[in-house]
mmCIF file of C-alpha atoms in Angstrom:
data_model
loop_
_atom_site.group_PDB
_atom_site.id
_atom_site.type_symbol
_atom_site.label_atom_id
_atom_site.label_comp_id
_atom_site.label_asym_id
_atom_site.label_seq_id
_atom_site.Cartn_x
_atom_site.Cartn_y
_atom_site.Cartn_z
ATOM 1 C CA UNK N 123 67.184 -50.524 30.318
ATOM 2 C CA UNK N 124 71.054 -51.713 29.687
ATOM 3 C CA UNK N 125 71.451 -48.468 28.474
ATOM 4 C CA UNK N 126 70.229 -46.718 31.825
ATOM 5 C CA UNK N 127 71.771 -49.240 33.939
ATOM 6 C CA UNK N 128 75.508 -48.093 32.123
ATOM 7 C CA UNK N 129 75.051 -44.485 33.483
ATOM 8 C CA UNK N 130 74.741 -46.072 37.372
ATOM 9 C CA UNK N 131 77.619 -48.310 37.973
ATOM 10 C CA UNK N 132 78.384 -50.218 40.942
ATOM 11 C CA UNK N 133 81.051 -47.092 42.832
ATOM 12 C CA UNK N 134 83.272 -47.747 45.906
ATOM 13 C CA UNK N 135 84.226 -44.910 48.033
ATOM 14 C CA UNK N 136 86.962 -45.348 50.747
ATOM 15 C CA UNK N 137 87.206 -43.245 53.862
ATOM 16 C CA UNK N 138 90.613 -42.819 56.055
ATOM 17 C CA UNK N 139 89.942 -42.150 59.884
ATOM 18 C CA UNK N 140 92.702 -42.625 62.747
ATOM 19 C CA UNK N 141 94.630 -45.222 60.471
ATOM 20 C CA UNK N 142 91.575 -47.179 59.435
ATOM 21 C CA UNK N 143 90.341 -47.113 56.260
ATOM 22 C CA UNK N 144 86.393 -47.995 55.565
ATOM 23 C CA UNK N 145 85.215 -48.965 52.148
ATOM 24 C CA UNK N 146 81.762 -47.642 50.840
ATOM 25 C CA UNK N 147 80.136 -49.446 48.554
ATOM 26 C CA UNK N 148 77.105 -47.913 46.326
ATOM 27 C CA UNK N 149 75.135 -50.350 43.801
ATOM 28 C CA UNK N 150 73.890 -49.229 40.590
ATOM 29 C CA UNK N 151 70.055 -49.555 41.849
ATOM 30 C CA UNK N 152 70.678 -47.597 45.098
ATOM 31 C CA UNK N 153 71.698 -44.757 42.162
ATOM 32 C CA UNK N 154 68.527 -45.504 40.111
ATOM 33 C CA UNK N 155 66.541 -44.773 43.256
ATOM 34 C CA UNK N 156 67.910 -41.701 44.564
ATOM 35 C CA UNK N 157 68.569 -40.839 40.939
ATOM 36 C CA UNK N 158 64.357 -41.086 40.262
ATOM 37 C CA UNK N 159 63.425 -39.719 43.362
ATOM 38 C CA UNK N 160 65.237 -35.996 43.013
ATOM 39 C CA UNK N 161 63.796 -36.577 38.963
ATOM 40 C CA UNK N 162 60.315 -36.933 40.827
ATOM 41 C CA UNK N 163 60.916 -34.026 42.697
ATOM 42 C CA UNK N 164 61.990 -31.681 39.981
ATOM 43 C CA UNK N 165 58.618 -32.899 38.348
ATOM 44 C CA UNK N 166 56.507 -32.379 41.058
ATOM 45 C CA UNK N 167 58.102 -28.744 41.177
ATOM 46 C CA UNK N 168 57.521 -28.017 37.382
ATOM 47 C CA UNK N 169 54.085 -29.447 37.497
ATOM 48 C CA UNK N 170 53.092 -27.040 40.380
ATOM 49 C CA UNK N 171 54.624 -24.127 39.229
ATOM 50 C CA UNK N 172 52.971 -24.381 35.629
ATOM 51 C CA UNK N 173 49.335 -25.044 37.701
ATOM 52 C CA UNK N 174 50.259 -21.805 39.339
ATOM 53 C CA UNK N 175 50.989 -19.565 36.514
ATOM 54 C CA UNK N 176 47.763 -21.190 34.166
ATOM 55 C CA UNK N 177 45.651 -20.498 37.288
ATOM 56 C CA UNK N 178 46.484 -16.833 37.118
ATOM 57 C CA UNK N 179 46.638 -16.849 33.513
ATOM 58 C CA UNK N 180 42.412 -18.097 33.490
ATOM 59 C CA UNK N 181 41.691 -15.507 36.875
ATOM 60 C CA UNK N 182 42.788 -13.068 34.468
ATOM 61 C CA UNK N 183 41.091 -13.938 31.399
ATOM 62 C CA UNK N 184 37.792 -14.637 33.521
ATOM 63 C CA UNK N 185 38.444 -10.945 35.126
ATOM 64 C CA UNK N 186 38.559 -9.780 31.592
ATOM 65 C CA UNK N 187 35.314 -11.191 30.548
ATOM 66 C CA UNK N 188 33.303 -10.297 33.169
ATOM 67 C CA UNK N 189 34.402 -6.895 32.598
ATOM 68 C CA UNK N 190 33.603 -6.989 29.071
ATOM 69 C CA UNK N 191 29.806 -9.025 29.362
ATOM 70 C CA UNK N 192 29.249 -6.476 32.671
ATOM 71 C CA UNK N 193 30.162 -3.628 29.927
ATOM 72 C CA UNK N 194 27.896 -4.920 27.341
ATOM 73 C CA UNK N 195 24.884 -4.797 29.904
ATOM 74 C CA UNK N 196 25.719 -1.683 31.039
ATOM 75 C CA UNK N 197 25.219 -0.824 26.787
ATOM 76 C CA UNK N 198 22.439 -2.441 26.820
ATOM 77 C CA UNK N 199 20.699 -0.945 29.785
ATOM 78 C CA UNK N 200 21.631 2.250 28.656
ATOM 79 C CA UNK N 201 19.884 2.104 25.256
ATOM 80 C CA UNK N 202 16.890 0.475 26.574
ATOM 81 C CA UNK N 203 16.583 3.519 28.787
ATOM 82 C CA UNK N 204 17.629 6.126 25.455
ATOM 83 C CA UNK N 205 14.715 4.539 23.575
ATOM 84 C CA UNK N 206 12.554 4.849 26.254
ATOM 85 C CA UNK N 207 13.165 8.412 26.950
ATOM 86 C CA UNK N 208 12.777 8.958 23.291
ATOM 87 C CA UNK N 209 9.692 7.466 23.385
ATOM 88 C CA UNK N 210 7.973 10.957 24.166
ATOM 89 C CA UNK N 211 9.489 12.476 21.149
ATOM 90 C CA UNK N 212 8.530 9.737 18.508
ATOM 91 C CA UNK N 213 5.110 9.305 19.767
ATOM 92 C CA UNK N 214 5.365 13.620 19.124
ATOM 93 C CA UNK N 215 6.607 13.393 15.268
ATOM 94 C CA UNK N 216 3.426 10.796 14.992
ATOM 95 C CA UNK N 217 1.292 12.490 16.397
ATOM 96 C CA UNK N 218 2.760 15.973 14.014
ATOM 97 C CA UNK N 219 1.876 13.367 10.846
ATOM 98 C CA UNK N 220 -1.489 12.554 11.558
ATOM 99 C CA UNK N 221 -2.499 15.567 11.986
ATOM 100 C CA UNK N 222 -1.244 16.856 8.741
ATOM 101 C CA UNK N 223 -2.730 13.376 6.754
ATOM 102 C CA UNK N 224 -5.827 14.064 8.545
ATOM 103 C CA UNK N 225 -6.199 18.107 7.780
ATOM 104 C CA UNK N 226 -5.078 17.100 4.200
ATOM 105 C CA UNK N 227 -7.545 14.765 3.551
ATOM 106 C CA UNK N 228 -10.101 16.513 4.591
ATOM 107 C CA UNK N 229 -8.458 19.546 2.803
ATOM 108 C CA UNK N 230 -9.191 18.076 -0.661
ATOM 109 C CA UNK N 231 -12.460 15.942 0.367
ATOM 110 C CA UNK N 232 -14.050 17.939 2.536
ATOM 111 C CA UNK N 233 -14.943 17.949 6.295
ATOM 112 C CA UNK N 234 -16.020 13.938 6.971
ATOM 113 C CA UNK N 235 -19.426 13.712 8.233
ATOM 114 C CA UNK N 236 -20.227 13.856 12.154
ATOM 115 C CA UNK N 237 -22.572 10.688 11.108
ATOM 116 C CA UNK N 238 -21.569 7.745 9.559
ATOM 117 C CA UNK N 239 -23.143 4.769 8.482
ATOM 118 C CA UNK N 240 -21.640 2.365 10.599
ATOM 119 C CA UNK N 241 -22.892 -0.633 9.012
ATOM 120 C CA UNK N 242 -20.738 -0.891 6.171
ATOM 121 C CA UNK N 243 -17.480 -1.216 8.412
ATOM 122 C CA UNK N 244 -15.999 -3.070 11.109
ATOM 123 C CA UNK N 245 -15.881 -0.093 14.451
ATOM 124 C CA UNK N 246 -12.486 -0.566 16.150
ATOM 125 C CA UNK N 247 -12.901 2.164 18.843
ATOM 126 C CA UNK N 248 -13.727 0.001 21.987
ATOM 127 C CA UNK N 249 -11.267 -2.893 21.445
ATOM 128 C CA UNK N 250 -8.570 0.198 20.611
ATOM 129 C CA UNK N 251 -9.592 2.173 23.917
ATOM 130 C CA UNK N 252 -8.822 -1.157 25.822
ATOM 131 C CA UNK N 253 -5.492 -1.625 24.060
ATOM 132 C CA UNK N 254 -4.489 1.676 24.988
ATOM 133 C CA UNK N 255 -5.781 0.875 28.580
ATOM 134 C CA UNK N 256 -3.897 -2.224 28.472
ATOM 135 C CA UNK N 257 -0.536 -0.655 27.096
ATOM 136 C CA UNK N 258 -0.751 1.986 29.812
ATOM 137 C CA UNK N 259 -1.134 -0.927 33.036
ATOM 138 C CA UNK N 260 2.282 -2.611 30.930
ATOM 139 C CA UNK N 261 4.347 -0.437 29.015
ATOM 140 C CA UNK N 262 3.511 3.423 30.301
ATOM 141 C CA UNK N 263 6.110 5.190 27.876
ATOM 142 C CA UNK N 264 4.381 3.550 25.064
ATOM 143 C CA UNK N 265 1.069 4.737 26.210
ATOM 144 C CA UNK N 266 0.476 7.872 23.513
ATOM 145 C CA UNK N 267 1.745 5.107 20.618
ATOM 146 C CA UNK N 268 -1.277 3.458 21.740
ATOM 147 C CA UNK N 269 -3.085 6.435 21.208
ATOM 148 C CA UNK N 270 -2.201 7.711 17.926
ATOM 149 C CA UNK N 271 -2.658 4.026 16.663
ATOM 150 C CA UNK N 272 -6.222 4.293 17.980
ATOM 151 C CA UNK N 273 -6.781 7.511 16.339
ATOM 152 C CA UNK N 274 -5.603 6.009 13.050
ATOM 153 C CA UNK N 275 -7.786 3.073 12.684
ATOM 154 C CA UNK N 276 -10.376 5.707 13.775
ATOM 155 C CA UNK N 277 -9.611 7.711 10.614
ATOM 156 C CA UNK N 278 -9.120 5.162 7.919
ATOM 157 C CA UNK N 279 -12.206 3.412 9.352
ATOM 158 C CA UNK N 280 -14.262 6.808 8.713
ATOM 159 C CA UNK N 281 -12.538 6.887 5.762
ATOM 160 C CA UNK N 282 -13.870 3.961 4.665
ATOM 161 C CA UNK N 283 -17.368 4.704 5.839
ATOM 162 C CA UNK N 284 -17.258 8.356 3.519
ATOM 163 C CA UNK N 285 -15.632 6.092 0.415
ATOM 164 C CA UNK N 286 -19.011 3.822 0.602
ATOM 165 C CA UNK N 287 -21.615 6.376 1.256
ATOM 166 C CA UNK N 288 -19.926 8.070 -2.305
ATOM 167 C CA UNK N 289 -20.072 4.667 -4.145
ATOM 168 C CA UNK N 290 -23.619 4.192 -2.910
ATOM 169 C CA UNK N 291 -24.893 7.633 -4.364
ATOM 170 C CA UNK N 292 -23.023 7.414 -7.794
ATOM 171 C CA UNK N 293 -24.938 3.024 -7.928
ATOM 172 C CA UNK N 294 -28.335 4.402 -6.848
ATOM 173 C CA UNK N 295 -27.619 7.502 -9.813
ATOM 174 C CA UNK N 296 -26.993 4.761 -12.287
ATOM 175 C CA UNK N 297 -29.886 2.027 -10.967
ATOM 176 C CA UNK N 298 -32.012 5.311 -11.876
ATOM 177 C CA UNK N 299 -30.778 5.146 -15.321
ATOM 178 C CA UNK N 300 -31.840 1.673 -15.538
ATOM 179 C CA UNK N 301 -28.096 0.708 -15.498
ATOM 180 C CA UNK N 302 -26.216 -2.158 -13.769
ATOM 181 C CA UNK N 303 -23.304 -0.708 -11.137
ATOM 182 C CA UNK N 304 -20.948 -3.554 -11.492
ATOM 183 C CA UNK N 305 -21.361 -3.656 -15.458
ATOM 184 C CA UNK N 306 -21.329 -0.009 -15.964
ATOM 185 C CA UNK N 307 -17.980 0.239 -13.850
ATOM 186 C CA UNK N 308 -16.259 -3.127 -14.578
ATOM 187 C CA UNK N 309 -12.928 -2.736 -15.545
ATOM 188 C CA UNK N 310 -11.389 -4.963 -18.374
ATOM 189 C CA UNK N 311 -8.366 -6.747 -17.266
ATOM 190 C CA UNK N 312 -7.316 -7.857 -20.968
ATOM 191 C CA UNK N 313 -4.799 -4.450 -20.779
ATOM 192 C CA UNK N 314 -3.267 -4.384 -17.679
ATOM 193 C CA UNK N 315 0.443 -5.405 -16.470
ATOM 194 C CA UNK N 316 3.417 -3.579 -14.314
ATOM 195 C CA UNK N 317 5.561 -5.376 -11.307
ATOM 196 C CA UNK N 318 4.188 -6.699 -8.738
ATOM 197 C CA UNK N 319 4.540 -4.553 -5.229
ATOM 198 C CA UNK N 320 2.418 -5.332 -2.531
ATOM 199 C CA UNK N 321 1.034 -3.569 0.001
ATOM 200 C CA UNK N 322 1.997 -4.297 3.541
ATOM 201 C CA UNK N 323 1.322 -2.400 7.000
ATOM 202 C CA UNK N 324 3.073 -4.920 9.788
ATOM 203 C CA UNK N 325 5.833 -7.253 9.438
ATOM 204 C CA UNK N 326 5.935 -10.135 7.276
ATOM 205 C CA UNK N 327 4.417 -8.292 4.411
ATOM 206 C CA UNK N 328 1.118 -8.553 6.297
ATOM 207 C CA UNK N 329 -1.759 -6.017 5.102
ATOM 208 C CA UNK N 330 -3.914 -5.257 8.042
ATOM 209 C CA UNK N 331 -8.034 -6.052 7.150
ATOM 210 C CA UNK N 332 -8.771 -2.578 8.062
ATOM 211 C CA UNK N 333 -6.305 -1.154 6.047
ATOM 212 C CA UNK N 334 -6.977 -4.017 3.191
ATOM 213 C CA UNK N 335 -10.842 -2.762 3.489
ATOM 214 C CA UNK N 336 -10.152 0.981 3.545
ATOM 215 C CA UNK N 337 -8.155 0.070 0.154
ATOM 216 C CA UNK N 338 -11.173 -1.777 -1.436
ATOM 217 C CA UNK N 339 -13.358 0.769 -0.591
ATOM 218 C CA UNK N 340 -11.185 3.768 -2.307
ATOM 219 C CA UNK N 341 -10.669 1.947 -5.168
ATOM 220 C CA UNK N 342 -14.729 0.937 -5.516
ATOM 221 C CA UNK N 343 -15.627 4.731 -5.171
ATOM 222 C CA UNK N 344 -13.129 5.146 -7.903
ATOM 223 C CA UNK N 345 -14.773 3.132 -10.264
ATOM 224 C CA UNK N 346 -17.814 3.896 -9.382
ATOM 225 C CA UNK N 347 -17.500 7.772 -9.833
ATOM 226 C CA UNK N 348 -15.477 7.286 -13.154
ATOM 227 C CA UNK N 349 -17.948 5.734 -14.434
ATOM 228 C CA UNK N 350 -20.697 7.927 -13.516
ATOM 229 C CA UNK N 351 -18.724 10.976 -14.887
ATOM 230 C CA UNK N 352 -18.545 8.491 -18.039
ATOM 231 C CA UNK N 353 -22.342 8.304 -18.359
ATOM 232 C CA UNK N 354 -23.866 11.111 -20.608
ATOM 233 C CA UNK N 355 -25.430 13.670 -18.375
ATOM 234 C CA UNK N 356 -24.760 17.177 -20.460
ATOM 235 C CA UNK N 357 -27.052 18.853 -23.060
ATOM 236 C CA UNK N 358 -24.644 18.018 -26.105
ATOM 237 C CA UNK N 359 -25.751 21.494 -27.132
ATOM 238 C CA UNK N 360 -27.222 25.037 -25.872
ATOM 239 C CA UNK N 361 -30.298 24.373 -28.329
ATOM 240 C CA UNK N 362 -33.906 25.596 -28.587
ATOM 241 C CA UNK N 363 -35.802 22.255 -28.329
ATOM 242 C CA UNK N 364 -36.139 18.941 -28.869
ATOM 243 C CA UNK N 365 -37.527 18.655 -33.202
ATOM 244 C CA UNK N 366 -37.822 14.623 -32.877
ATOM 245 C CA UNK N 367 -37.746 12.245 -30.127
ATOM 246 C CA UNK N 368 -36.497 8.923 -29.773
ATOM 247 C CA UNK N 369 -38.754 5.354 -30.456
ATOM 248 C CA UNK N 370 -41.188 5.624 -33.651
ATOM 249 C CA UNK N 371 -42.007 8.844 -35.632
ATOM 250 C CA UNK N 372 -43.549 9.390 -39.053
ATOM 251 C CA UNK N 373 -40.303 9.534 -41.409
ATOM 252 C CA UNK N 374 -40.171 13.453 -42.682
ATOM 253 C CA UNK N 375 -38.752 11.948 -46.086
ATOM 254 C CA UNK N 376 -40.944 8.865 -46.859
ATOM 255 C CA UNK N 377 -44.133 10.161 -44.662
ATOM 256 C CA UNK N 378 -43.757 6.295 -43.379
ATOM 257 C CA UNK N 379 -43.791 5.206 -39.483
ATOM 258 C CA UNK N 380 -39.992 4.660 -38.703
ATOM 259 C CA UNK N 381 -37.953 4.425 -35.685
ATOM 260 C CA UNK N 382 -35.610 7.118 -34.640
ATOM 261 C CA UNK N 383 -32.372 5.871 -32.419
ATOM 262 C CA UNK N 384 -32.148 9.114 -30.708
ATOM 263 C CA UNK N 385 -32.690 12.949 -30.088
ATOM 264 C CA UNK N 386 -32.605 15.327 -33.040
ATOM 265 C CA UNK N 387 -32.141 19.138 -31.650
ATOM 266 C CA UNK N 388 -32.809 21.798 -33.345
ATOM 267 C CA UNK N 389 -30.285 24.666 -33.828
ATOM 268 C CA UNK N 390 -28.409 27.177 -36.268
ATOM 269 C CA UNK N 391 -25.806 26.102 -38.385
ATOM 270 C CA UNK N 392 -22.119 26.770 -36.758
ATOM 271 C CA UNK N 393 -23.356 26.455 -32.665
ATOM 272 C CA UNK N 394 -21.209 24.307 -30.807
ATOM 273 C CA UNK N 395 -21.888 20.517 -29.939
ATOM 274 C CA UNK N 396 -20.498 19.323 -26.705
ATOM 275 C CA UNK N 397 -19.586 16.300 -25.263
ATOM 276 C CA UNK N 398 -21.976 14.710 -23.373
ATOM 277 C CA UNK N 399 -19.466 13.137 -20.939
ATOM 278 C CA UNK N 400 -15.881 12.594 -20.530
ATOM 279 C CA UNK N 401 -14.308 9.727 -22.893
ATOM 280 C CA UNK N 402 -12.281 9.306 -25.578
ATOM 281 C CA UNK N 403 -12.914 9.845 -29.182
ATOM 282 C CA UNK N 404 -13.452 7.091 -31.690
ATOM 283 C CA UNK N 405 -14.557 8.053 -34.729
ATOM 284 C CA UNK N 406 -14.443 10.582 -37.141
ATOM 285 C CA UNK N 407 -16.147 11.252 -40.493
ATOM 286 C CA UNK N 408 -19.116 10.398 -42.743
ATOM 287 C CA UNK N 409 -21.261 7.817 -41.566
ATOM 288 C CA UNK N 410 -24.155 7.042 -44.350
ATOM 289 C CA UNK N 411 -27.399 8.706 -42.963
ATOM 290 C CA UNK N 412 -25.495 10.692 -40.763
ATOM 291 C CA UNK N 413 -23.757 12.954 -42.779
ATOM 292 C CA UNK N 414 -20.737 14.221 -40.636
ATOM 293 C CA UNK N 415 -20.548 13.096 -36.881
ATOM 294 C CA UNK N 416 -18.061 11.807 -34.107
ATOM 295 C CA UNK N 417 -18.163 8.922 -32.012
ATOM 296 C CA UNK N 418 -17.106 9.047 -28.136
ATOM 297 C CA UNK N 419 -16.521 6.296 -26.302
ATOM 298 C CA UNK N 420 -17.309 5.938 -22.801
ATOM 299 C CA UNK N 421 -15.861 2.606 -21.800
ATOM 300 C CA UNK N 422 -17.728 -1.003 -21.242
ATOM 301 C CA UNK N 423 -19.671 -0.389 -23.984
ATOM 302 C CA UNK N 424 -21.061 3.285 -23.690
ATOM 303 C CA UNK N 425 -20.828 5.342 -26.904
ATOM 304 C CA UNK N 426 -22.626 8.451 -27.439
ATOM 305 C CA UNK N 427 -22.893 9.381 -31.739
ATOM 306 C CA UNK N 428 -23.437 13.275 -32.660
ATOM 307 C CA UNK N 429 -24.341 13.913 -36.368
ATOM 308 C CA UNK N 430 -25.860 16.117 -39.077
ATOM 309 C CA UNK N 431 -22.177 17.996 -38.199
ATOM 310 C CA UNK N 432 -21.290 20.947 -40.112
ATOM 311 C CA UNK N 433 -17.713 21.039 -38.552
ATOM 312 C CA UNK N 434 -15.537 18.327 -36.545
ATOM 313 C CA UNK N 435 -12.929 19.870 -34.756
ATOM 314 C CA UNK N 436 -12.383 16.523 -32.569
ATOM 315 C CA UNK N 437 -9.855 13.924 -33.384
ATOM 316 C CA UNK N 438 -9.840 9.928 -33.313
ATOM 317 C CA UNK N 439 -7.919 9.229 -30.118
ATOM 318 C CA UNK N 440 -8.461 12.139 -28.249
ATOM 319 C CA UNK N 441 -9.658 12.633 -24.768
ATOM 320 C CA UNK N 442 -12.294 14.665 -23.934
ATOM 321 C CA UNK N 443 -14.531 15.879 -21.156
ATOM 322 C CA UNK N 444 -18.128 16.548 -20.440
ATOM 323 C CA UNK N 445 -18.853 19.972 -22.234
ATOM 324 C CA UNK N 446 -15.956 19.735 -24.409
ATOM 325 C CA UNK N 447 -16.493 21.279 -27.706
ATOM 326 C CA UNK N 448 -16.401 18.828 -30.333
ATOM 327 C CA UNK N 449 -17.693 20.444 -33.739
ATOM 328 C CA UNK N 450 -20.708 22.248 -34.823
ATOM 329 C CA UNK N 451 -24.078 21.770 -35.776
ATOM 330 C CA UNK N 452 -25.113 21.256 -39.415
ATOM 331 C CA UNK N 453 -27.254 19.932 -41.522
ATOM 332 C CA UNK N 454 -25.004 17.065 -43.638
ATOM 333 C CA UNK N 455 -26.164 13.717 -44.296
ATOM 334 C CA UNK N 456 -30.079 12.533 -44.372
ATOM 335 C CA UNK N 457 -31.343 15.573 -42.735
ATOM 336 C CA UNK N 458 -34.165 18.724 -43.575
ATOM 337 C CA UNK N 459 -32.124 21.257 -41.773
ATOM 338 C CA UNK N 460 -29.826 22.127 -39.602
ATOM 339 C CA UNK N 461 -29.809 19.889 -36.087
ATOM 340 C CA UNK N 462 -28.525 17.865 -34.260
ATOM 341 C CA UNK N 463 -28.662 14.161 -33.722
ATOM 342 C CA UNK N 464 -27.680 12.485 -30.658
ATOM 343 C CA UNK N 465 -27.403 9.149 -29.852
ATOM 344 C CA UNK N 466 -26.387 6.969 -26.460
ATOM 345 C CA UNK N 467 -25.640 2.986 -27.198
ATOM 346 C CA UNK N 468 -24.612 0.479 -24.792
ATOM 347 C CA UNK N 469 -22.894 -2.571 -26.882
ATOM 348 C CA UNK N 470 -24.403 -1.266 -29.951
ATOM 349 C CA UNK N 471 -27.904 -0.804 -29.316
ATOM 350 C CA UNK N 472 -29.281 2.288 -29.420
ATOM 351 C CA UNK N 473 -31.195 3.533 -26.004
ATOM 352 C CA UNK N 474 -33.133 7.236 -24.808
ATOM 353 C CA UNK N 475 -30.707 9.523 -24.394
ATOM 354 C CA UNK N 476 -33.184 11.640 -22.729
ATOM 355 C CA UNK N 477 -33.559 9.413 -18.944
ATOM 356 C CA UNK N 478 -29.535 10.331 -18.682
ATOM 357 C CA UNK N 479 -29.641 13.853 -19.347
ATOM 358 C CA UNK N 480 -32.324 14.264 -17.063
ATOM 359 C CA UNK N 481 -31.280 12.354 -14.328
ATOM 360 C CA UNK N 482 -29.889 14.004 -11.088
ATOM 361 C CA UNK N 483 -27.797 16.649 -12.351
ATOM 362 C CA UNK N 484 -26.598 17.406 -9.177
ATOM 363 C CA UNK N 485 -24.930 13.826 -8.416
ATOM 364 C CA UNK N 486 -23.525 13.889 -12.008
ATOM 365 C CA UNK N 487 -22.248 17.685 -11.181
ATOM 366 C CA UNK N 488 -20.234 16.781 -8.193
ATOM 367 C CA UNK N 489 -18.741 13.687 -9.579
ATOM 368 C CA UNK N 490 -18.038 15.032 -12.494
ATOM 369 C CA UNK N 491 -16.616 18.123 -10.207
ATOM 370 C CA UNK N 492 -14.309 15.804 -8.136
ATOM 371 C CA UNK N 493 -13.069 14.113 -11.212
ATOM 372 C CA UNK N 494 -11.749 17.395 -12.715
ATOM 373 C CA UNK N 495 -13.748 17.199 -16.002
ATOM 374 C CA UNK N 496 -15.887 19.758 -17.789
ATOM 375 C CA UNK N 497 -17.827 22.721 -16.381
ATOM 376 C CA UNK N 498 -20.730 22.953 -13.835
ATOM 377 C CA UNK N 499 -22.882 25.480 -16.029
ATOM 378 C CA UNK N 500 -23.005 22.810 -18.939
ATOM 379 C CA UNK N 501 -24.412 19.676 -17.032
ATOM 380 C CA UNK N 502 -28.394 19.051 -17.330
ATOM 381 C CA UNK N 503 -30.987 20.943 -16.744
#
């Protein structure tokens, strides 16, 4: 305060008018308060003048960003609209891909049938029609989505209707044979493995039930017809007749009452022996009382035997189909000529060949026919 005080000192001024002379005197607080009051004003100035150029500094900047949030809706708006014209075009390409799933499809299955069980699947058609009748009222441009969405679930639900009516006919074909569906067609999980990828149609990974049901059902028919084209259902040879049959017989060697485990037919030495269905081999060689014969396995259980051989031309490990040739008959082993004998065992015990070779050779024929094995002149008859 001393310090402010030095720069106002107490000043005389004198003025001279007609020969008198006045003396003025100013005190050091008079100089304080003039002194603080032009500082005040100064202030003031530099306090408005700064408001002034910071309020055109934030009209600008506002300008700017209204300009820039008005562009981004004008973006916006304008891709809203581009999808929505585009719309037609999409809904177009969809409508190009169902067609060709759909005339595939039926390409390599077949036309589907006008009438389908509708028991044995949920039938989306009437809440779909009132989807697309509800999209329409909301969303018109969306409108033909709606409609090739409906069509789909119309498809894969009669889909799903065809994939059960096949897995019914190939159940009742083995029920005939005195054989249980879900045993016969099991598979065995003790060999399986690979990454896991699930299957999703929606976001989230979600699989939609239709779509989950349609998959069930394709993969039951699959089982279901592998393992009827599994089942024996080919003459195992084009032979004359049937020399012994299977269940008790009087032995030819000890004249004794014995029990045969299969079919002996008879035949010249060097004619072919077939497969009797589609598996894989699994043995080879002499078998005591059989002479030369081969083993096929059939899977869960099902083996089919073929001996008395003259020839093996199969090999352990190999895969074969219905009708395949697999050696020739002989007459090797316990035997009084040349034959052949065939046997079918499920988990080792021996069973009548002669119910599966008999039984609907027209089911077996067009599974085995879908499945790509053998040929349609060698199945029963």
């Amino acid at each position: 305060m001393e310090r402010v005080r030095s720069w106002f000192p107490d000043r005389e001024f004198f003025m001279r008018s007609n020969g008198h002379v006045r003396f003025i005197r100013v005190s050091a607080q008079l100089q304080m308060r003039v002194a603080g009051a032009v500082a005040g004003a100064v202030l003031l100035w530099a306090l408005m003048m700064g408001w002034m150029v910071i309020s055109q500094a934030l009209a600008v900047y506002n300008q700017a960003s209204l300009l820039e949030r008005e562009a981004a809706v004008a973006t916006a708006e304008s891709r809203v609209a581009k999808y929505r014209s585009g719309l037609g075009s999409v809904a177009s390409d969809l409508a190009k891909r169902q067609d060709f799933i759909e005339k595939n499809v039926q390409g390599a299955i077949g036309p589907l049938p006008q009438t389908l069980p509708s028991g044995t699947v949920s039938d989306s058609s009437e809440e779909a029609g009132k989807t697309v009748r509800k999209i329409s009222m909301i969303l018109p441009e969306a409108t033909r989505l709606a409609q090739i969405e409906a069509r789909q679930l119309a498809f894969i639900e009669a889909l799903t209707r065809y994939a059960d009516i096949r897995s019914a006919r190939a159940e009742t074909a083995m029920r005939r044979l005195g054989l249980n569906p879900k045993v016969v067609a099991a598979s065995d999980g003790s060999a399986m493995g690979g990454p896991l990828i699930p299957m999703a149609t929606g976001p989230g990974n979600k699989l939609d039930p239709r779509f989950a049901r349609f998959g069930a059902s394709l993969s039951r028919m699959s089982a279901m017809e592998q393992a009827l084209v599994r089942i024996p259902n080919t003459l195992p040879a084009s032979l004359d007749y049937i020399s012994s049959g299977f269940g008790y017989r009087i032995d030819p060697f000890t004249g004794g009452g014995a029990f045969h485990a299969g079919l002996d037919f008879r035949g010249p030495i060097g004619a072919p022996i077939l497969a009797a269905a589609a598996g894989t081999v699994s043995f080879t060689g002499a078998k005591q009382g059989y002479g030369n014969c081969v083993e096929i396995s059939h899977g869960n259980g099902l083996l089919t035997r073929y001996a008395h051989m003259s020839r093996i031309t199969a090999r352990v490990g190999e895969v074969v189909g219905p009708g395949r040739v697999i050696g020739a008959i002989g007459s090797s082993g316990r035997s009084t000529g040349p034959h052949l004998h065939f046997e079918v065992r499920i988990a080792d015990r021996p069973v009548d060949p002669r119910p599966f070779l008999e039984a609907m050779p027209h089911v077996f024929q067009e599974a085995n026919t879908r499945a790509g094995h053998g040929r349609p002149d060698s199945r029963a008859r």
